[in-house]
Amino acid sequence: MLLGYARVSTDDQDTAAQVAALESAGAGRIFTERASGGRWDRPELHRMLDQVRAGDVVVVWKLDRLSRSLRDLLQLMDQLDAAGAGFKSLTEAIDTTTAAGRMMMQVIGAFAQFERDMVRERTRAGLAAAAAQGRKGGRRPKLTREQRAMVVRLVGTGEKTAAEAARLFGVNPSTVSRLLATERHTGDELRL
């Protein structure tokens, strides 16, 4: 069975052209959605995926109607492949029920993997350069060393509760809890 999927991002757009193209392609059931392609929580998409069976083919008017993210698109392709279903994009002439269509999706997947690897390499190089300059990655601590020592002292002596110390320094109580847990775990005193 051919299952069609049509999507628009805003209410002022219309799915009529997509639906007409999907019907002329032979889609027996068409799922229409009004949601951003960047969102994963699209109810009609998930309803369609739940109904996909082996031998079915999911048809879209254009690739970006299914997903705006290449990573998400490839994940959807994996789900369809695991279900034994195919995929067809009318505009880009991609049809994974054919050898050429499967090759095209593999080429797209290879480029996506290449892009992920390049981002990973650039990130590692940037972190190494920052470390060489003495900079450490991650968020800056909410509390200075002096403030951390004061929190430990105030809570340790019973002068303040952890919640009161958090309010005093304007941080989340979980920040104080982590600080106290680290202090108990290491057993070291925070030195100024």
PDB file of C-alpha atoms in Angstrom:
ATOM      1  CA  MET A   1       0.000   0.000   0.000  1.00  0.00           C
ATOM      2  CA  LEU A   2       1.169   3.533  -0.740  1.00  0.00           C
ATOM      3  CA  LEU A   3       0.950   5.794   2.327  1.00  0.00           C
ATOM      4  CA  GLY A   4       1.189   9.511   1.589  1.00  0.00           C
ATOM      5  CA  TYR A   5       2.496  12.142   3.984  1.00  0.00           C
ATOM      6  CA  ALA A   6       1.844  15.862   3.415  1.00  0.00           C
ATOM      7  CA  ARG A   7       3.015  18.619   5.755  1.00  0.00           C
ATOM      8  CA  VAL A   8       2.882  22.393   5.961  1.00  0.00           C
ATOM      9  CA  SER A   9       4.472  24.547   8.641  1.00  0.00           C
ATOM     10  CA  THR A  10       1.845  27.221   9.206  1.00  0.00           C
ATOM     11  CA  ASP A  11      -1.924  27.510   9.172  1.00  0.00           C
ATOM     12  CA  ASP A  12      -1.960  29.887   6.215  1.00  0.00           C
ATOM     13  CA  GLN A  13      -0.356  27.268   3.973  1.00  0.00           C
ATOM     14  CA  ASP A  14      -2.355  24.607   2.163  1.00  0.00           C
ATOM     15  CA  THR A  15      -1.609  20.924   1.568  1.00  0.00           C
ATOM     16  CA  ALA A  16      -3.899  20.721  -1.486  1.00  0.00           C
ATOM     17  CA  ALA A  17      -1.070  20.626  -4.062  1.00  0.00           C
ATOM     18  CA  GLN A  18       0.810  17.971  -2.094  1.00  0.00           C
ATOM     19  CA  VAL A  19      -2.322  15.878  -1.581  1.00  0.00           C
ATOM     20  CA  ALA A  20      -3.175  16.079  -5.295  1.00  0.00           C
ATOM     21  CA  ALA A  21       0.329  14.923  -6.243  1.00  0.00           C
ATOM     22  CA  LEU A  22       0.182  12.072  -3.702  1.00  0.00           C
ATOM     23  CA  GLU A  23      -3.246  10.966  -4.959  1.00  0.00           C
ATOM     24  CA  SER A  24      -2.078  10.969  -8.577  1.00  0.00           C
ATOM     25  CA  ALA A  25       0.920   8.862  -7.490  1.00  0.00           C
ATOM     26  CA  GLY A  26      -1.562   6.300  -6.125  1.00  0.00           C
ATOM     27  CA  ALA A  27      -1.403   6.927  -2.365  1.00  0.00           C
ATOM     28  CA  GLY A  28      -4.284   5.026  -0.790  1.00  0.00           C
ATOM     29  CA  ARG A  29      -4.054   6.757   2.579  1.00  0.00           C
ATOM     30  CA  ILE A  30      -2.727  10.285   3.098  1.00  0.00           C
ATOM     31  CA  PHE A  31      -1.656  11.752   6.447  1.00  0.00           C
ATOM     32  CA  THR A  32      -1.673  15.573   6.538  1.00  0.00           C
ATOM     33  CA  GLU A  33       0.058  17.621   9.178  1.00  0.00           C
ATOM     34  CA  ARG A  34       0.515  21.255  10.182  1.00  0.00           C
ATOM     35  CA  ALA A  35       3.790  21.253  12.105  1.00  0.00           C
ATOM     36  CA  SER A  36       7.417  22.206  11.641  1.00  0.00           C
ATOM     37  CA  GLY A  37       9.591  19.590   9.965  1.00  0.00           C
ATOM     38  CA  GLY A  38      12.244  20.270  12.586  1.00  0.00           C
ATOM     39  CA  ARG A  39       9.993  18.915  15.332  1.00  0.00           C
ATOM     40  CA  TRP A  40      10.005  15.216  16.107  1.00  0.00           C
ATOM     41  CA  ASP A  41       6.686  15.214  17.972  1.00  0.00           C
ATOM     42  CA  ARG A  42       4.417  15.278  14.903  1.00  0.00           C
ATOM     43  CA  PRO A  43       1.319  13.173  15.668  1.00  0.00           C
ATOM     44  CA  GLU A  44       0.350  12.394  12.051  1.00  0.00           C
ATOM     45  CA  LEU A  45       3.903  11.295  11.236  1.00  0.00           C
ATOM     46  CA  HIS A  46       3.896   8.902  14.179  1.00  0.00           C
ATOM     47  CA  ARG A  47       0.417   7.651  13.311  1.00  0.00           C
ATOM     48  CA  MET A  48       1.643   6.875   9.811  1.00  0.00           C
ATOM     49  CA  LEU A  49       4.795   5.163  11.098  1.00  0.00           C
ATOM     50  CA  ASP A  50       2.666   3.007  13.416  1.00  0.00           C
ATOM     51  CA  GLN A  51       0.601   1.838  10.434  1.00  0.00           C
ATOM     52  CA  VAL A  52       3.524   1.057   8.109  1.00  0.00           C
ATOM     53  CA  ARG A  53       3.771  -2.658   7.291  1.00  0.00           C
ATOM     54  CA  ALA A  54       6.191  -4.737   5.248  1.00  0.00           C
ATOM     55  CA  GLY A  55       5.710  -4.023   1.559  1.00  0.00           C
ATOM     56  CA  ASP A  56       4.221  -0.556   2.107  1.00  0.00           C
ATOM     57  CA  VAL A  57       5.785   2.521   0.509  1.00  0.00           C
ATOM     58  CA  VAL A  58       5.737   5.936   2.177  1.00  0.00           C
ATOM     59  CA  VAL A  59       5.342   8.662  -0.441  1.00  0.00           C
ATOM     60  CA  VAL A  60       6.076  12.371   0.013  1.00  0.00           C
ATOM     61  CA  TRP A  61       5.866  15.224  -2.446  1.00  0.00           C
ATOM     62  CA  LYS A  62       9.342  16.469  -1.471  1.00  0.00           C
ATOM     63  CA  LEU A  63      12.043  15.276   0.989  1.00  0.00           C
ATOM     64  CA  ASP A  64      11.761  18.341   3.214  1.00  0.00           C
ATOM     65  CA  ARG A  65       8.072  17.559   3.793  1.00  0.00           C
ATOM     66  CA  LEU A  66       9.189  14.501   5.772  1.00  0.00           C
ATOM     67  CA  SER A  67      12.035  16.130   7.691  1.00  0.00           C
ATOM     68  CA  ARG A  68      14.157  19.281   7.714  1.00  0.00           C
ATOM     69  CA  SER A  69      17.061  17.511   9.388  1.00  0.00           C
ATOM     70  CA  LEU A  70      19.184  15.061   7.432  1.00  0.00           C
ATOM     71  CA  ARG A  71      19.862  13.135  10.622  1.00  0.00           C
ATOM     72  CA  ASP A  72      16.133  12.745  11.319  1.00  0.00           C
ATOM     73  CA  LEU A  73      15.478  11.847   7.686  1.00  0.00           C
ATOM     74  CA  LEU A  74      18.037   9.052   7.838  1.00  0.00           C
ATOM     75  CA  GLN A  75      16.563   7.834  11.124  1.00  0.00           C
ATOM     76  CA  LEU A  76      13.131   7.707   9.483  1.00  0.00           C
ATOM     77  CA  MET A  77      14.625   5.794   6.550  1.00  0.00           C
ATOM     78  CA  ASP A  78      16.109   3.277   9.002  1.00  0.00           C
ATOM     79  CA  GLN A  79      12.689   2.846  10.657  1.00  0.00           C
ATOM     80  CA  LEU A  80      11.029   2.254   7.297  1.00  0.00           C
ATOM     81  CA  ASP A  81      13.749  -0.186   6.268  1.00  0.00           C
ATOM     82  CA  ALA A  82      13.405  -2.094   9.562  1.00  0.00           C
ATOM     83  CA  ALA A  83       9.652  -2.358   8.945  1.00  0.00           C
ATOM     84  CA  GLY A  84      10.309  -3.730   5.457  1.00  0.00           C
ATOM     85  CA  ALA A  85       8.780  -0.639   3.841  1.00  0.00           C
ATOM     86  CA  GLY A  86      10.039   1.561   1.051  1.00  0.00           C
ATOM     87  CA  PHE A  87      10.194   5.313   0.541  1.00  0.00           C
ATOM     88  CA  LYS A  88       9.452   7.486  -2.445  1.00  0.00           C
ATOM     89  CA  SER A  89       9.903  11.228  -2.977  1.00  0.00           C
ATOM     90  CA  LEU A  90       8.026  12.501  -6.021  1.00  0.00           C
ATOM     91  CA  THR A  91       9.990  15.722  -6.623  1.00  0.00           C
ATOM     92  CA  GLU A  92      13.513  14.348  -6.124  1.00  0.00           C
ATOM     93  CA  ALA A  93      12.689  11.053  -7.902  1.00  0.00           C
ATOM     94  CA  ILE A  94      14.034   8.952  -5.025  1.00  0.00           C
ATOM     95  CA  ASP A  95      12.486   5.493  -4.717  1.00  0.00           C
ATOM     96  CA  THR A  96      14.097   3.078  -2.253  1.00  0.00           C
ATOM     97  CA  THR A  97      12.140   0.186  -3.738  1.00  0.00           C
ATOM     98  CA  THR A  98      14.627   0.325  -6.635  1.00  0.00           C
ATOM     99  CA  ALA A  99      18.371  -0.303  -6.617  1.00  0.00           C
ATOM    100  CA  ALA A 100      19.105   3.245  -7.833  1.00  0.00           C
ATOM    101  CA  GLY A 101      16.912   4.747  -5.096  1.00  0.00           C
ATOM    102  CA  ARG A 102      18.619   2.701  -2.373  1.00  0.00           C
ATOM    103  CA  MET A 103      22.010   3.793  -3.739  1.00  0.00           C
ATOM    104  CA  MET A 104      20.887   7.437  -3.667  1.00  0.00           C
ATOM    105  CA  MET A 105      19.869   7.157   0.000  1.00  0.00           C
ATOM    106  CA  GLN A 106      23.218   5.501   0.784  1.00  0.00           C
ATOM    107  CA  VAL A 107      25.046   8.390  -0.896  1.00  0.00           C
ATOM    108  CA  ILE A 108      22.999  10.871   1.149  1.00  0.00           C
ATOM    109  CA  GLY A 109      23.816   8.829   4.266  1.00  0.00           C
ATOM    110  CA  ALA A 110      27.521   8.841   3.391  1.00  0.00           C
ATOM    111  CA  PHE A 111      27.510  12.625   3.050  1.00  0.00           C
ATOM    112  CA  ALA A 112      25.686  12.934   6.370  1.00  0.00           C
ATOM    113  CA  GLN A 113      28.274  10.717   8.068  1.00  0.00           C
ATOM    114  CA  PHE A 114      31.087  12.738   6.465  1.00  0.00           C
ATOM    115  CA  GLU A 115      29.507  15.955   7.791  1.00  0.00           C
ATOM    116  CA  ARG A 116      29.173  14.498  11.327  1.00  0.00           C
ATOM    117  CA  ASP A 117      32.813  13.341  11.252  1.00  0.00           C
ATOM    118  CA  MET A 118      34.012  16.768  10.095  1.00  0.00           C
ATOM    119  CA  VAL A 119      32.079  18.511  12.892  1.00  0.00           C
ATOM    120  CA  ARG A 120      33.548  16.062  15.408  1.00  0.00           C
ATOM    121  CA  GLU A 121      37.099  16.721  14.129  1.00  0.00           C
ATOM    122  CA  ARG A 122      36.647  20.505  14.246  1.00  0.00           C
ATOM    123  CA  THR A 123      35.258  20.260  17.781  1.00  0.00           C
ATOM    124  CA  ARG A 124      38.211  18.173  18.958  1.00  0.00           C
ATOM    125  CA  ALA A 125      40.672  20.566  17.304  1.00  0.00           C
ATOM    126  CA  GLY A 126      38.973  23.558  18.940  1.00  0.00           C
ATOM    127  CA  LEU A 127      39.018  21.915  22.374  1.00  0.00           C
ATOM    128  CA  ALA A 128      42.690  21.001  21.977  1.00  0.00           C
ATOM    129  CA  ALA A 129      43.562  24.576  20.947  1.00  0.00           C
ATOM    130  CA  ALA A 130      41.642  25.966  23.930  1.00  0.00           C
ATOM    131  CA  ALA A 131      43.375  23.527  26.296  1.00  0.00           C
ATOM    132  CA  ALA A 132      46.756  24.556  24.889  1.00  0.00           C
ATOM    133  CA  GLN A 133      45.873  28.155  25.782  1.00  0.00           C
ATOM    134  CA  GLY A 134      44.920  27.063  29.300  1.00  0.00           C
ATOM    135  CA  ARG A 135      41.171  27.352  28.830  1.00  0.00           C
ATOM    136  CA  LYS A 136      38.876  24.652  30.095  1.00  0.00           C
ATOM    137  CA  GLY A 137      35.626  23.745  28.342  1.00  0.00           C
ATOM    138  CA  GLY A 138      32.205  23.635  29.877  1.00  0.00           C
ATOM    139  CA  ARG A 139      30.032  26.104  31.697  1.00  0.00           C
ATOM    140  CA  ARG A 140      31.594  28.563  34.065  1.00  0.00           C
ATOM    141  CA  PRO A 141      30.993  27.675  37.709  1.00  0.00           C
ATOM    142  CA  LYS A 142      28.034  29.491  39.276  1.00  0.00           C
ATOM    143  CA  LEU A 143      29.969  30.029  42.483  1.00  0.00           C
ATOM    144  CA  THR A 144      33.519  31.280  43.026  1.00  0.00           C
ATOM    145  CA  ARG A 145      35.942  29.237  45.140  1.00  0.00           C
ATOM    146  CA  GLU A 146      35.267  31.578  48.058  1.00  0.00           C
ATOM    147  CA  GLN A 147      31.502  31.182  47.705  1.00  0.00           C
ATOM    148  CA  ARG A 148      31.801  27.381  47.477  1.00  0.00           C
ATOM    149  CA  ALA A 149      33.877  27.336  50.651  1.00  0.00           C
ATOM    150  CA  MET A 150      31.325  29.558  52.416  1.00  0.00           C
ATOM    151  CA  VAL A 151      28.422  27.294  51.346  1.00  0.00           C
ATOM    152  CA  VAL A 152      30.235  24.242  52.686  1.00  0.00           C
ATOM    153  CA  ARG A 153      30.992  26.034  55.960  1.00  0.00           C
ATOM    154  CA  LEU A 154      27.458  27.438  56.423  1.00  0.00           C
ATOM    155  CA  VAL A 155      25.753  24.122  55.740  1.00  0.00           C
ATOM    156  CA  GLY A 156      28.417  22.096  57.550  1.00  0.00           C
ATOM    157  CA  THR A 157      28.052  24.102  60.750  1.00  0.00           C
ATOM    158  CA  GLY A 158      24.261  24.019  60.548  1.00  0.00           C
ATOM    159  CA  GLU A 159      24.056  27.782  60.270  1.00  0.00           C
ATOM    160  CA  LYS A 160      22.040  27.431  57.018  1.00  0.00           C
ATOM    161  CA  THR A 161      20.217  24.606  55.295  1.00  0.00           C
ATOM    162  CA  ALA A 162      21.210  23.674  51.741  1.00  0.00           C
ATOM    163  CA  ALA A 163      18.046  25.374  50.426  1.00  0.00           C
ATOM    164  CA  GLU A 164      18.777  28.555  52.392  1.00  0.00           C
ATOM    165  CA  ALA A 165      22.362  28.598  51.122  1.00  0.00           C
ATOM    166  CA  ALA A 166      21.092  28.179  47.559  1.00  0.00           C
ATOM    167  CA  ARG A 167      18.726  31.144  47.966  1.00  0.00           C
ATOM    168  CA  LEU A 168      21.479  33.212  49.608  1.00  0.00           C
ATOM    169  CA  PHE A 169      23.812  32.743  46.632  1.00  0.00           C
ATOM    170  CA  GLY A 170      21.087  32.751  43.959  1.00  0.00           C
ATOM    171  CA  VAL A 171      21.711  29.243  42.659  1.00  0.00           C
ATOM    172  CA  ASN A 172      19.570  26.178  42.196  1.00  0.00           C
ATOM    173  CA  PRO A 173      19.430  23.868  45.233  1.00  0.00           C
ATOM    174  CA  SER A 174      20.836  21.055  43.046  1.00  0.00           C
ATOM    175  CA  THR A 175      24.020  23.140  42.627  1.00  0.00           C
ATOM    176  CA  VAL A 176      24.465  23.214  46.401  1.00  0.00           C
ATOM    177  CA  SER A 177      23.622  19.498  46.679  1.00  0.00           C
ATOM    178  CA  ARG A 178      26.266  18.599  44.075  1.00  0.00           C
ATOM    179  CA  LEU A 179      28.804  20.804  45.820  1.00  0.00           C
ATOM    180  CA  LEU A 180      28.118  19.158  49.188  1.00  0.00           C
ATOM    181  CA  ALA A 181      28.178  15.652  47.667  1.00  0.00           C
ATOM    182  CA  THR A 182      31.517  16.370  46.017  1.00  0.00           C
ATOM    183  CA  GLU A 183      32.847  17.720  49.300  1.00  0.00           C
ATOM    184  CA  ARG A 184      31.714  14.604  51.191  1.00  0.00           C
ATOM    185  CA  HIS A 185      33.049  12.310  48.449  1.00  0.00           C
ATOM    186  CA  THR A 186      36.514  13.853  48.275  1.00  0.00           C
ATOM    187  CA  GLY A 187      36.748  14.602  51.965  1.00  0.00           C
ATOM    188  CA  ASP A 188      38.912  17.578  51.116  1.00  0.00           C
ATOM    189  CA  GLU A 189      38.303  20.994  52.523  1.00  0.00           C
ATOM    190  CA  LEU A 190      37.792  23.744  49.982  1.00  0.00           C
ATOM    191  CA  ARG A 191      40.708  26.061  50.355  1.00  0.00           C
ATOM    192  CA  LEU A 192      40.693  29.707  49.423  1.00  0.00           C
TER     193      LEU A 192
END
